[in-house]
Tab-separated table of C-alpha atoms and ligand atoms in Angstrom:
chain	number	residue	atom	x	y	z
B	116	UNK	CA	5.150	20.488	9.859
B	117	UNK	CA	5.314	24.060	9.831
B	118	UNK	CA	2.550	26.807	7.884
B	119	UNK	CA	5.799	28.316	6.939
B	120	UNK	CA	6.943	28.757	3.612
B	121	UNK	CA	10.567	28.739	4.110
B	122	UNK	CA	12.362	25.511	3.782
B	123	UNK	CA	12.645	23.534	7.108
B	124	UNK	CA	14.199	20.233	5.553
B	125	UNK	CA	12.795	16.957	8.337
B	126	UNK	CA	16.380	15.228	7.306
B	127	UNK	CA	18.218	18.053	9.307
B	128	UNK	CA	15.810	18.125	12.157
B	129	UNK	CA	16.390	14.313	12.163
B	130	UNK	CA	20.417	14.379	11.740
B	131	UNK	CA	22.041	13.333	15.253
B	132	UNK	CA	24.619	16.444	13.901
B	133	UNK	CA	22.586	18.791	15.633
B	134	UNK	CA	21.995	17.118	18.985
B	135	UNK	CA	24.577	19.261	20.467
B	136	UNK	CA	22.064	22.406	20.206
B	137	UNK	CA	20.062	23.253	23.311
B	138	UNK	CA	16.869	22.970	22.196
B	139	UNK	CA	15.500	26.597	22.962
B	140	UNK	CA	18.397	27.041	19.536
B	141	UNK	CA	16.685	24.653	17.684
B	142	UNK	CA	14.730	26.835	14.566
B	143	UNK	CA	15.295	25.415	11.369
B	144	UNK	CA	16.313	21.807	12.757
B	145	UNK	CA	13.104	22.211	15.335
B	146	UNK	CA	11.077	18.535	15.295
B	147	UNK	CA	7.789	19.173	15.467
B	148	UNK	CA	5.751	18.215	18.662
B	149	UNK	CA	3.423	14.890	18.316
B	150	UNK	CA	0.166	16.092	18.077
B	151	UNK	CA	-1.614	12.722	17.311
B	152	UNK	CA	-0.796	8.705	18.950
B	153	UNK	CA	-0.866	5.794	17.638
B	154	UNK	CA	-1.905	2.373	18.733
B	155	UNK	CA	-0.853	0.305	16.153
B	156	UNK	CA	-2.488	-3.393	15.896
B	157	UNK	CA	0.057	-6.042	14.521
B	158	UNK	CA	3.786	-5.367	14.315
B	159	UNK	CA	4.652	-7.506	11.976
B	160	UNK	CA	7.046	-6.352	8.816
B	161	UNK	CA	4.491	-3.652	7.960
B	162	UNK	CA	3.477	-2.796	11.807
B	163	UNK	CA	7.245	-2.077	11.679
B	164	UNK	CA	7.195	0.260	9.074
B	165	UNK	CA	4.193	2.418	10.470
B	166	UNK	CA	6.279	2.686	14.010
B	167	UNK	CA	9.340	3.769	11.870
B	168	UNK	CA	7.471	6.335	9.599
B	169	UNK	CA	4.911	7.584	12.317
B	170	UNK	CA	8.307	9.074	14.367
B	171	UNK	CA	9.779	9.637	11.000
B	172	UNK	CA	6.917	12.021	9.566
B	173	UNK	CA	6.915	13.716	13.375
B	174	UNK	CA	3.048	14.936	13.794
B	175	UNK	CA	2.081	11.723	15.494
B	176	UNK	CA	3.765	9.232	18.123
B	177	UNK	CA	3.444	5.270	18.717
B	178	UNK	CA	1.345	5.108	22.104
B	179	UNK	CA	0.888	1.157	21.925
B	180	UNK	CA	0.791	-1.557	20.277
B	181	UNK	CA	-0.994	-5.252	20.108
B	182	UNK	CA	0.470	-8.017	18.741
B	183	UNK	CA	-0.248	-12.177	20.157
B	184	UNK	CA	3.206	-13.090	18.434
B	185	UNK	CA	6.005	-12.077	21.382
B	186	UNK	CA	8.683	-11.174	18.978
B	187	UNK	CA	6.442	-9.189	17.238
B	188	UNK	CA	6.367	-7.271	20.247
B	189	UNK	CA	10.124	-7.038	21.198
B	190	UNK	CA	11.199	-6.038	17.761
B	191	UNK	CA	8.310	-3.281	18.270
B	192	UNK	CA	9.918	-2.014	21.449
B	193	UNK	CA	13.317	-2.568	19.868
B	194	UNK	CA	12.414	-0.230	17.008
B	195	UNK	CA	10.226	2.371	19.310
B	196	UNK	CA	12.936	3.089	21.366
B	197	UNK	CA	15.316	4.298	18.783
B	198	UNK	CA	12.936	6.905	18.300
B	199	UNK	CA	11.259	8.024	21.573
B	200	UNK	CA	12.545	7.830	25.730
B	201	UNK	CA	8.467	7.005	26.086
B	202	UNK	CA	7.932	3.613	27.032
B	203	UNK	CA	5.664	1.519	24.254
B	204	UNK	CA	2.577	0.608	25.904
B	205	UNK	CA	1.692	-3.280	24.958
B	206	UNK	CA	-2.152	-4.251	25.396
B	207	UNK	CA	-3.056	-7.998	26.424
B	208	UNK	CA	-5.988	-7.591	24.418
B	209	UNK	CA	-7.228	-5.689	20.938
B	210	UNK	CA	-10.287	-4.607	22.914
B	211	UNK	CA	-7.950	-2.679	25.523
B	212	UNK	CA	-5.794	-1.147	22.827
B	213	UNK	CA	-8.767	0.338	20.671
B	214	UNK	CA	-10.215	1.773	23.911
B	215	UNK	CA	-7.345	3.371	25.429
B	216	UNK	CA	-8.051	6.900	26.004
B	217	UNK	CA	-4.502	7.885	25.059
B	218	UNK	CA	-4.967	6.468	21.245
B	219	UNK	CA	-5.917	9.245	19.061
B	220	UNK	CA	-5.676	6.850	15.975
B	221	UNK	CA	-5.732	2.980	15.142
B	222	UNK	CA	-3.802	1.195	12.634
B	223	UNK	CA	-4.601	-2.231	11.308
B	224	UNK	CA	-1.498	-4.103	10.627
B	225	UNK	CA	-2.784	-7.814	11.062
B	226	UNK	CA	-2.599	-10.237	8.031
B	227	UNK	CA	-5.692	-9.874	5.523
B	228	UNK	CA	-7.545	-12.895	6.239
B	229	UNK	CA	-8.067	-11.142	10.130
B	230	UNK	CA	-8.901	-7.679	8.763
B	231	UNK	CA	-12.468	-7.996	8.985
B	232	UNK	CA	-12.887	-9.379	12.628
B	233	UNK	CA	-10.311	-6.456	13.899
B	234	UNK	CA	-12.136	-4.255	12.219
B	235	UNK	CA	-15.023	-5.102	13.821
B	236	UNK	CA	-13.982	-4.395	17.274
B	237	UNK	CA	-11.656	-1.302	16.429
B	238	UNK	CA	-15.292	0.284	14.605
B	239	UNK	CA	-16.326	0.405	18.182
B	240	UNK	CA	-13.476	2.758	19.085
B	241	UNK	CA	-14.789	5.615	17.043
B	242	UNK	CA	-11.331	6.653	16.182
B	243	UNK	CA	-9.911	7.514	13.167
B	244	UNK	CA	-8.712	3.958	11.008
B	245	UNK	CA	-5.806	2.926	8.909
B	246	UNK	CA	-6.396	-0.603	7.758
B	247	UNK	CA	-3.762	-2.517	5.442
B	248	UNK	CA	-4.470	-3.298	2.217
B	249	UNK	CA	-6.040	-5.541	0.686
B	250	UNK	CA	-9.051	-5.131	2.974
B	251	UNK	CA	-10.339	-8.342	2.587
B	252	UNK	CA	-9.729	-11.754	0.861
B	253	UNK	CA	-13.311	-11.831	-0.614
B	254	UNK	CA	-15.639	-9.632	-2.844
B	255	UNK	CA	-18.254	-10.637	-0.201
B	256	UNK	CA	-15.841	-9.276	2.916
B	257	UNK	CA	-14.454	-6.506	1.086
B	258	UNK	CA	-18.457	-5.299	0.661
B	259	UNK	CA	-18.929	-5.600	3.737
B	260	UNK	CA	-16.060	-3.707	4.728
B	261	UNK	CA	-17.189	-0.918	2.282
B	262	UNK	CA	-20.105	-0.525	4.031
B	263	UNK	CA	-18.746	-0.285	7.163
B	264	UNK	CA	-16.453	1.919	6.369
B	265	UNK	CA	-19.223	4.337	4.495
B	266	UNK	CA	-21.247	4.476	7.913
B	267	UNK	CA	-17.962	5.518	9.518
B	268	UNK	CA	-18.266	9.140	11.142
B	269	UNK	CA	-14.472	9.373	11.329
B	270	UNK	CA	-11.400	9.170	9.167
B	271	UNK	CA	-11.190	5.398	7.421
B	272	UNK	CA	-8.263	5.075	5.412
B	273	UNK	CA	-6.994	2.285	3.289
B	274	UNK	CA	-3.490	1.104	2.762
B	275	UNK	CA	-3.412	1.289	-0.994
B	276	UNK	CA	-0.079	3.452	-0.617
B	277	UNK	CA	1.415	2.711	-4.399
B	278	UNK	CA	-0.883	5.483	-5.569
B	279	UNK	CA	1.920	7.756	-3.065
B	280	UNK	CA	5.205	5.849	-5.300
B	281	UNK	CA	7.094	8.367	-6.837
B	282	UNK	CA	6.373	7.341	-10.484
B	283	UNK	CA	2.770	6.981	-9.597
B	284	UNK	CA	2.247	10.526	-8.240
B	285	UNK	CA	3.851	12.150	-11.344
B	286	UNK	CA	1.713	9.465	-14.054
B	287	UNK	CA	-1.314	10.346	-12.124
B	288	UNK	CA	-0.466	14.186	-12.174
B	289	UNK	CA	0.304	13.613	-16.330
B	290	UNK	CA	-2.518	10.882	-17.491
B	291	UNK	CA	-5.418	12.652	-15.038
B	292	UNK	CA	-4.636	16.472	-13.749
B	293	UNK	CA	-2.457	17.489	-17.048
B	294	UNK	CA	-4.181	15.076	-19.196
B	295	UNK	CA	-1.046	14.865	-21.711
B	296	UNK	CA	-1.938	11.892	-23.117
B	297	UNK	CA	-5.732	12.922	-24.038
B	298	UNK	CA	-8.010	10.109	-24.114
B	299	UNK	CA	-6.418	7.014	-22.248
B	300	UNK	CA	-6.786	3.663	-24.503
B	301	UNK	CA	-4.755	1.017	-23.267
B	302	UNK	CA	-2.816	0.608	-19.710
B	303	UNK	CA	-0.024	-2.091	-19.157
B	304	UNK	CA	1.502	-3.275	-15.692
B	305	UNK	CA	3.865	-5.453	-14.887
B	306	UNK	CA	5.414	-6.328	-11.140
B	307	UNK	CA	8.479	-8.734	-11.644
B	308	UNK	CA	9.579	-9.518	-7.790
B	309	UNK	CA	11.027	-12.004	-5.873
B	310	UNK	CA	9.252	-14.478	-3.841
B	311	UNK	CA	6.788	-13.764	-0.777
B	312	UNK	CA	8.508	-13.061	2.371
B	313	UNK	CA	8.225	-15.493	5.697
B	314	UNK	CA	5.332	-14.512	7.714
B	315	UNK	CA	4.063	-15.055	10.799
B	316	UNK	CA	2.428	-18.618	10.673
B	317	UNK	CA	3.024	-18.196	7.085
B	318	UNK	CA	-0.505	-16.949	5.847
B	319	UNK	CA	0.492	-15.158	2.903
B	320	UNK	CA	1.773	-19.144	1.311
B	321	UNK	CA	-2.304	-19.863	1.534
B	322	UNK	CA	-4.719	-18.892	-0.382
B	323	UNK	CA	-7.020	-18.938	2.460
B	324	UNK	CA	-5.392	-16.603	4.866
B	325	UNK	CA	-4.088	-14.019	1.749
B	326	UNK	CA	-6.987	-14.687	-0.744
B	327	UNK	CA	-4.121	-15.470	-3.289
B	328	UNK	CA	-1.434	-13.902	-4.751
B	329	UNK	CA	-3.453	-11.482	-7.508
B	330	UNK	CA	-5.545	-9.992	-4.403
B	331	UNK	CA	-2.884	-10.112	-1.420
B	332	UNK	CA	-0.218	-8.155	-3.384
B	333	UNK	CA	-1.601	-6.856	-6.642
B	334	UNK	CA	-4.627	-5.145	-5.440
B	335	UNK	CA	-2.112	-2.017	-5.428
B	336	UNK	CA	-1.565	-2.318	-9.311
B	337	UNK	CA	-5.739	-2.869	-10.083
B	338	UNK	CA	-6.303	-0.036	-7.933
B	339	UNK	CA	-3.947	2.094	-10.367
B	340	UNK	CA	-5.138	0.659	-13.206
B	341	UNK	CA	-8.752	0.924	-12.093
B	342	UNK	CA	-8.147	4.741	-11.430
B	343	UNK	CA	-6.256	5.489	-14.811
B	344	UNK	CA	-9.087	3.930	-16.982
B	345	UNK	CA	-11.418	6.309	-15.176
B	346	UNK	CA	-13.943	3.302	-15.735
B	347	UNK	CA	-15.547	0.231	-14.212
B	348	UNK	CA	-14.296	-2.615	-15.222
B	349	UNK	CA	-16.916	-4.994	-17.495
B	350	UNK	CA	-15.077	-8.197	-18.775
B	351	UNK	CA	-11.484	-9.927	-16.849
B	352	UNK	CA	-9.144	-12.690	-17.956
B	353	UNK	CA	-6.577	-14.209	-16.169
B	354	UNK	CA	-4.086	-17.485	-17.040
B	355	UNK	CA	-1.724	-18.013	-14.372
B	356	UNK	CA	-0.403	-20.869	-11.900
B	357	UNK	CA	2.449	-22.180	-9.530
B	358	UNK	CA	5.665	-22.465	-11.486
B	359	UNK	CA	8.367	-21.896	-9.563
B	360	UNK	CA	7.966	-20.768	-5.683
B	361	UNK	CA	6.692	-22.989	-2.999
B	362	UNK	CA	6.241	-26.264	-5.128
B	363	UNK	CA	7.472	-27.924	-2.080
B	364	UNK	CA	6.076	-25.650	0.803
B	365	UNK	CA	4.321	-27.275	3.356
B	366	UNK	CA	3.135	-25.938	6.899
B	367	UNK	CA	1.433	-27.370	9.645
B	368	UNK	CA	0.767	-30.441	6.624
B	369	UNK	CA	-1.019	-28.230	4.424
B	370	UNK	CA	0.439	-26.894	1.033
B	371	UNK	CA	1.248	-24.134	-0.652
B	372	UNK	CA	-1.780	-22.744	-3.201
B	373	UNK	CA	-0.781	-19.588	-4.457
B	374	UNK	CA	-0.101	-18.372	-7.805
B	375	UNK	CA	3.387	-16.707	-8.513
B	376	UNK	CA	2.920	-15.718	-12.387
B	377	UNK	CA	-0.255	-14.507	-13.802
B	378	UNK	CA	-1.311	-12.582	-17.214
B	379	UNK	CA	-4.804	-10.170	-16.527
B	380	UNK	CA	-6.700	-8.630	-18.956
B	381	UNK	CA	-9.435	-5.772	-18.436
B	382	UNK	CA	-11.730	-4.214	-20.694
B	383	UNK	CA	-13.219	-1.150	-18.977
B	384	UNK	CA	-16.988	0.060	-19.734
B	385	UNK	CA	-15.364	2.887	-21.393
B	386	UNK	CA	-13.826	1.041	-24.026
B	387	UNK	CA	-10.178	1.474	-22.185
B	388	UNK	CA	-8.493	-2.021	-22.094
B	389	UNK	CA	-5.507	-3.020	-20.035
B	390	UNK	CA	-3.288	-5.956	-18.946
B	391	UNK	CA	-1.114	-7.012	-15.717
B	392	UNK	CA	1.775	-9.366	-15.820
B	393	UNK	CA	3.060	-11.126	-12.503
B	394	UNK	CA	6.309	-12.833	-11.930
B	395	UNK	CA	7.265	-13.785	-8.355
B	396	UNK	CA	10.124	-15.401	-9.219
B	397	UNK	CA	12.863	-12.832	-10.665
B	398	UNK	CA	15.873	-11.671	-8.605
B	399	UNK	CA	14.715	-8.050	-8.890
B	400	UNK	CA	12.084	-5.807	-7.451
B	401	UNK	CA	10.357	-4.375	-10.638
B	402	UNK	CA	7.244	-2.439	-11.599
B	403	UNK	CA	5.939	-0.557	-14.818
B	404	UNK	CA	3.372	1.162	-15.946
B	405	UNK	CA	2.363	1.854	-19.472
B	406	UNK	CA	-0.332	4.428	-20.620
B	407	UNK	CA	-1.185	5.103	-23.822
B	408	UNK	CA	-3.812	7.683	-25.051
B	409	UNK	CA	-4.784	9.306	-28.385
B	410	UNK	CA	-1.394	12.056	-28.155
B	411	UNK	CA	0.767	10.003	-26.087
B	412	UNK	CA	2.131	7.331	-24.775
B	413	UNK	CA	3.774	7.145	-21.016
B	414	UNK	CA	5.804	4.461	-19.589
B	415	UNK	CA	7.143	4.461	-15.828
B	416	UNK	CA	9.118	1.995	-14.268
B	417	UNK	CA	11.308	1.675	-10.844
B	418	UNK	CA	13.462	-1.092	-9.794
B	419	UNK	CA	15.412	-2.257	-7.047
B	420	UNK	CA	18.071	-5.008	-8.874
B	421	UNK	CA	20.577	-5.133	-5.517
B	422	UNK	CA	23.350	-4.785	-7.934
B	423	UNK	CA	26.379	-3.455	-6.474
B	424	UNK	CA	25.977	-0.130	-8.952
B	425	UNK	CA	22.340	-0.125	-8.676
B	426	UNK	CA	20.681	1.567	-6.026
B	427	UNK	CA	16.575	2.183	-6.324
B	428	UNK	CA	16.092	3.301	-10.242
B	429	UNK	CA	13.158	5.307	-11.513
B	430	UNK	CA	12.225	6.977	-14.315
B	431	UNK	CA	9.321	8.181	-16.741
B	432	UNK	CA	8.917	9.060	-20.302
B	433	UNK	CA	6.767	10.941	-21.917
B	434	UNK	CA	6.499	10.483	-25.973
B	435	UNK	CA	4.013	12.945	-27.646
B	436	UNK	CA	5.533	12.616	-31.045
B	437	UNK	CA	4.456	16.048	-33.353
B	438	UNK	CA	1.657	16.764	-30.611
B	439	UNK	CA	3.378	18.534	-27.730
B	440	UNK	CA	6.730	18.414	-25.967
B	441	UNK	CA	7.820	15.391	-24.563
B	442	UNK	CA	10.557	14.248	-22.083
B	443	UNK	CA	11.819	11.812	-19.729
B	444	UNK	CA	12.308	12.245	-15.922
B	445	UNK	CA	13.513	10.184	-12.971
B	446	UNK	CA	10.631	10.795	-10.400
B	447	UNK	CA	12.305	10.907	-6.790
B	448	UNK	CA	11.599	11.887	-2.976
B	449	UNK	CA	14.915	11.835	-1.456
B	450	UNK	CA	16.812	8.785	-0.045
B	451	UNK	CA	16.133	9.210	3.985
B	452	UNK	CA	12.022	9.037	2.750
B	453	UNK	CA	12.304	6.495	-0.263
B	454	UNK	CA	14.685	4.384	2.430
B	455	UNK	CA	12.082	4.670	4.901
B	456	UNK	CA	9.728	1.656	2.827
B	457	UNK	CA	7.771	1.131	0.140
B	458	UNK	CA	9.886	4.043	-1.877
B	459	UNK	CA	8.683	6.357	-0.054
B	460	UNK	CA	4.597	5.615	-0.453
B	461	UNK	CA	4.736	4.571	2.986
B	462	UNK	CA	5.785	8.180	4.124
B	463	UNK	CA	3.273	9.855	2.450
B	464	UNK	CA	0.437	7.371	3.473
B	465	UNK	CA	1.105	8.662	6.800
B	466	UNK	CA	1.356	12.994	5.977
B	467	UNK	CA	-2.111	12.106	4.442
B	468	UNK	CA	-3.742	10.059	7.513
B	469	UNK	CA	-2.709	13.152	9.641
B	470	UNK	CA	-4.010	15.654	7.249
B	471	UNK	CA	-6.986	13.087	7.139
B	472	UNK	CA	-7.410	13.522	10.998
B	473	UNK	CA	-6.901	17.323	10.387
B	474	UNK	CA	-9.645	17.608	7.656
B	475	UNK	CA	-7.300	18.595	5.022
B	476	UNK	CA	-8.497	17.322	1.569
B	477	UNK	CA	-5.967	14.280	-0.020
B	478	UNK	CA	-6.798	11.879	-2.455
B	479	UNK	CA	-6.226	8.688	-0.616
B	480	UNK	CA	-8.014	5.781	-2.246
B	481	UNK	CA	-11.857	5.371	-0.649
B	482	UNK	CA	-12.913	1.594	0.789
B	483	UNK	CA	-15.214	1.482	-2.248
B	484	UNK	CA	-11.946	1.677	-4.725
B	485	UNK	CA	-10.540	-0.835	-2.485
B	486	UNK	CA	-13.575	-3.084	-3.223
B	487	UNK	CA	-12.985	-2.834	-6.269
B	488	UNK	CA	-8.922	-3.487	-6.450
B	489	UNK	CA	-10.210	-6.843	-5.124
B	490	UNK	CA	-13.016	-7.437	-7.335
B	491	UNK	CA	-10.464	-7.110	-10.416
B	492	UNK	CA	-8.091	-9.816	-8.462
B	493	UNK	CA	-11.165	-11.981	-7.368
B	494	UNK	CA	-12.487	-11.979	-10.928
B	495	UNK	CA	-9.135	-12.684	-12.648
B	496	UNK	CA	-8.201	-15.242	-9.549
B	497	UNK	CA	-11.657	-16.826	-11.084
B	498	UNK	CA	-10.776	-17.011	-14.396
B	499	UNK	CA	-7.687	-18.144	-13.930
B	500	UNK	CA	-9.346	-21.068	-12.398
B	501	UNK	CA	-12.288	-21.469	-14.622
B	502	UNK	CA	-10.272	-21.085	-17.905
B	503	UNK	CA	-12.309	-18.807	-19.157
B	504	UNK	CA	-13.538	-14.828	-19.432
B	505	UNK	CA	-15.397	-13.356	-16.085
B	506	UNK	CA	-18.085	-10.885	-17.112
B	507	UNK	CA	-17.943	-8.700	-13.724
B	508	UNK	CA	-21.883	-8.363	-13.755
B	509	UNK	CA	-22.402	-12.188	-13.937
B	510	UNK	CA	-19.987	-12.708	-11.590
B	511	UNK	CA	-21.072	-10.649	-8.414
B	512	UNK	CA	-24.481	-11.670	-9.483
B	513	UNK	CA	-23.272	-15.638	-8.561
B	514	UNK	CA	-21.586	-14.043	-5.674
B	515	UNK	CA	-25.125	-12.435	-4.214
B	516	UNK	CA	-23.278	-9.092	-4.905
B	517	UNK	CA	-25.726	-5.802	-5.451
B	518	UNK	CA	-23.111	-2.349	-6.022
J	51	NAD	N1	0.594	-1.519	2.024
J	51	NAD	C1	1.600	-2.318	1.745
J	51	NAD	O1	2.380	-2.071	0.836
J	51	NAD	C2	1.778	-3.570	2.563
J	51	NAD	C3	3.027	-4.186	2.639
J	51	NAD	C4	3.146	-5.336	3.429
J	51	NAD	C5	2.045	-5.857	4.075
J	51	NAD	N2	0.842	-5.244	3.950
J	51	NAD	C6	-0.368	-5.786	4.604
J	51	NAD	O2	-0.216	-5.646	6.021
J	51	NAD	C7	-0.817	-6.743	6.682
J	51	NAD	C8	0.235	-7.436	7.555
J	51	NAD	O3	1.247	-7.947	6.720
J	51	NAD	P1	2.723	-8.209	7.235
J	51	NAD	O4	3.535	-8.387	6.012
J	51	NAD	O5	3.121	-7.188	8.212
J	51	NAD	O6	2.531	-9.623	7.968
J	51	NAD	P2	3.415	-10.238	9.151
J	51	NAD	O7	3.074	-11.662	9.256
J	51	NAD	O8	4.846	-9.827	8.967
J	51	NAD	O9	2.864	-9.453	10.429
J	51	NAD	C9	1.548	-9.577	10.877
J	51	NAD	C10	1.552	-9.374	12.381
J	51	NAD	O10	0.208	-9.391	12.851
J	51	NAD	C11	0.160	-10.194	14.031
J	51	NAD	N3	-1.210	-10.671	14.171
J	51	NAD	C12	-1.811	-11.748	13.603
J	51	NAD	N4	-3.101	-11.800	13.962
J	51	NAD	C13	-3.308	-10.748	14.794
J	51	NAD	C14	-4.439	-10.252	15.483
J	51	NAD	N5	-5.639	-10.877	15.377
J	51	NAD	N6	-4.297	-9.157	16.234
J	51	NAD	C15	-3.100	-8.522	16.348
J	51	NAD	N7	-1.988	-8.935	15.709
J	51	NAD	C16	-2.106	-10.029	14.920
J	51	NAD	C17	1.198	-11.275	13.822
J	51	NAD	O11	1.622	-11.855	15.030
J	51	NAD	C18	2.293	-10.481	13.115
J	51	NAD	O12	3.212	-9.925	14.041
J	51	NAD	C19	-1.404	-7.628	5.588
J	51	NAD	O13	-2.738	-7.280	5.364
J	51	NAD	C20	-0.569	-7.269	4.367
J	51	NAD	O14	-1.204	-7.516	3.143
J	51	NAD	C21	0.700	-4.100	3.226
């Protein structure tokens, strides 16, 4: 990253083409020099993705990693060494990887039901933290990992990276910044995807080890709702269950418990309301977004169909009727950075946990606003089970819970 204003585009200083320069020629294709390592704690499919896009954003380097699962680690090394002649160092322990002295930063990669224990050691590293979403797989461990990460005197980030999508940047710039739509009413999200992906020892099948479907994967979507409604939310209901995917699943003789379709329904203190739909079982990756305020109404969507034709499709339309100009867009980052995971949220997760490090201000979500992604799931996980309405006050209360 350069204080430059000209354009130095990372594609060309990342295109073998230009390997043939010597690299006192190297200006415009120049790579900058790691500043920042990275000891990176579980390399499972995510852990993968934070080796890939640490090289790929350039200010910071993998240093080591720590992973009990041996593939884990050779498809770490596999993947390092694409990127860097610097041998990946692999710890025997989580203790010796959070102390290293050669780890500027730690990233916690391991599945959510171990979040909290990690934590607990890698807290005693002092470093600055980036720990996978959801945080927890309770209200009551997702508090607690709030407070630790308010008494934290260095950088604690969370990986609620959807805020960083494409279609999310530019709806947050409209609905919030712009405020195009004047005062939001109603919000509508959908995620239509296919089915959860193999795991290592298969936690994200059990309720237990994921804290269900509604917190494990759509604690991204709550977040954005929570943060477009500008509001707490008061009252949640849920109706879902287990229609299609892992009827039959067993491991180790336990079964599959998770939902894969689920309706939510908010109502915020402010009045704003807002629903979720979930299907797990369509062929597709696809997510929208609806806002609607007083002078406009806002849909975004992106999806990933694997249609021969298809590549990843965005786009976003905004409809102010006689009010103001509208228009539709197709919010993009280009391909090497939407290719890189996650559309390209992944990327910018990591140019704001440097900048973190570096003091410069971003708007990465706070451990509180990941409490309360979960709280939403937790209560509508609740309801779903209780078959009826969870007033948010009433629950925590049962839970012991004082915000
Ligand atoms: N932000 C996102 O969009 C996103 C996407 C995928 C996963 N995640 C989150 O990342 C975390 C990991 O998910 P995943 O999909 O990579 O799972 P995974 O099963 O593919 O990988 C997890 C890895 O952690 C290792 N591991 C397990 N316990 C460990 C421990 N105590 N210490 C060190 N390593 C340990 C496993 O061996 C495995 O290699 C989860 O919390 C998940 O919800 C976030």
């Amino acid at each position: 990253m350069t204080n430059n204003k000209e354009l130095r585009p990372r594609a060309l200083s990342l295109s073998s083409q230009f390997g043939y320069l010597p690299d006192s020629d190297r200006y415009l294709t120049a790579r900058p020099q790691p500043k920042y390592r990275f000891n990176i704690i579980g390399t499972g499919i995510i852990g993968q993705e934070h080796i890939n896009i640490t090289h790929l954003e350039g200010r910071a380097t993998v240093h080591g990693i720590y992973d009990p699962n041996p593939r884990s680690v050779e498809t770490a090394q596999a993947l390092h060494a694409r990127w860097s002649q610097e041998p990946l160092v692999v710890y025997d322990s989580l203790e010796a990887a959070c102390n290293a002295p050669e780890a500027d930063a730690i990233l916690i990669c391991t599945p959510n039901y171990t979040h909290l224990e990690v934590l607990k050691v890698v807290v005693k590293s002092g470093k600055p933290i980036l720990l996978e979403k959801p945080i927890a797989t309770t209200v009551q461990d997702a508090l607690e990992i709030t407070k630790i990460a308010e008494a934290y005197p260095n950088v604690f980030q969370i990986g609620l990276q959807y805020r960083y999508k494409s279609i999310s940047v530019e709806a947050i710039h409209e609905v919030l910044k712009r405020q195009t739509l004047g005062n939001v009413k109603l919000i509508s999200m959908q995620e239509h995807r296919i089915p959860f992906l193999d795991k290592v020892n298969q936690w994200n099948k059990f309720s237990k080890f994921s804290g269900d479907s509604l917190i494990e994967k759509c604690c991204h979507y709550f977040d954005l709702m929570n943060l477009f409604a500008q509001s707490k939310p008061v009252r949640v209901y849920g109706s879902g269950g287990m229609a299609v995917n892992f009827k039959d699943f067993e491991y180790e003789g336990e079964k599959s418990d998770i939902l894969d379709n689920a309706f939510v329904i908010i109502d915020y203190a402010n009045g704003v309301r807002a629903n979720f739909s979930l299907c797990m079982f369509a062929p597709m990756f696809y997510e929208e977004l609806i806002v609607c305020g007083d002078e406009g109404r806002l849909r975004a969507w992106e999806q990933k169909t694997y249609l021969p034709h298809q590549d990843l499709e965005s786009h976003m339309e905004i409809i102010c009727g006689e009010n103001k100009p509208s228009r539709t867009i197709q919010p993009a980052y280009p391909k090497w950075i939407e290719e890189s995971g996650h559309n390209g949220a992944t990327f910018f997760e990591h140019v704001y946990f440097v900048d973190n490090i570096e003091g410069k201000p971003t708007s990465t979500a706070s451990a509180r606003e990941g409490l309360w992604s979960v709280i939403v799931a937790a209560a509508a996980q609740e309801s779903i089970k209780r078959g009826q309405v969870v007033i948010i006050d009433d629950y925590l209360a049962e839970l012991n819970i004082q915000l």
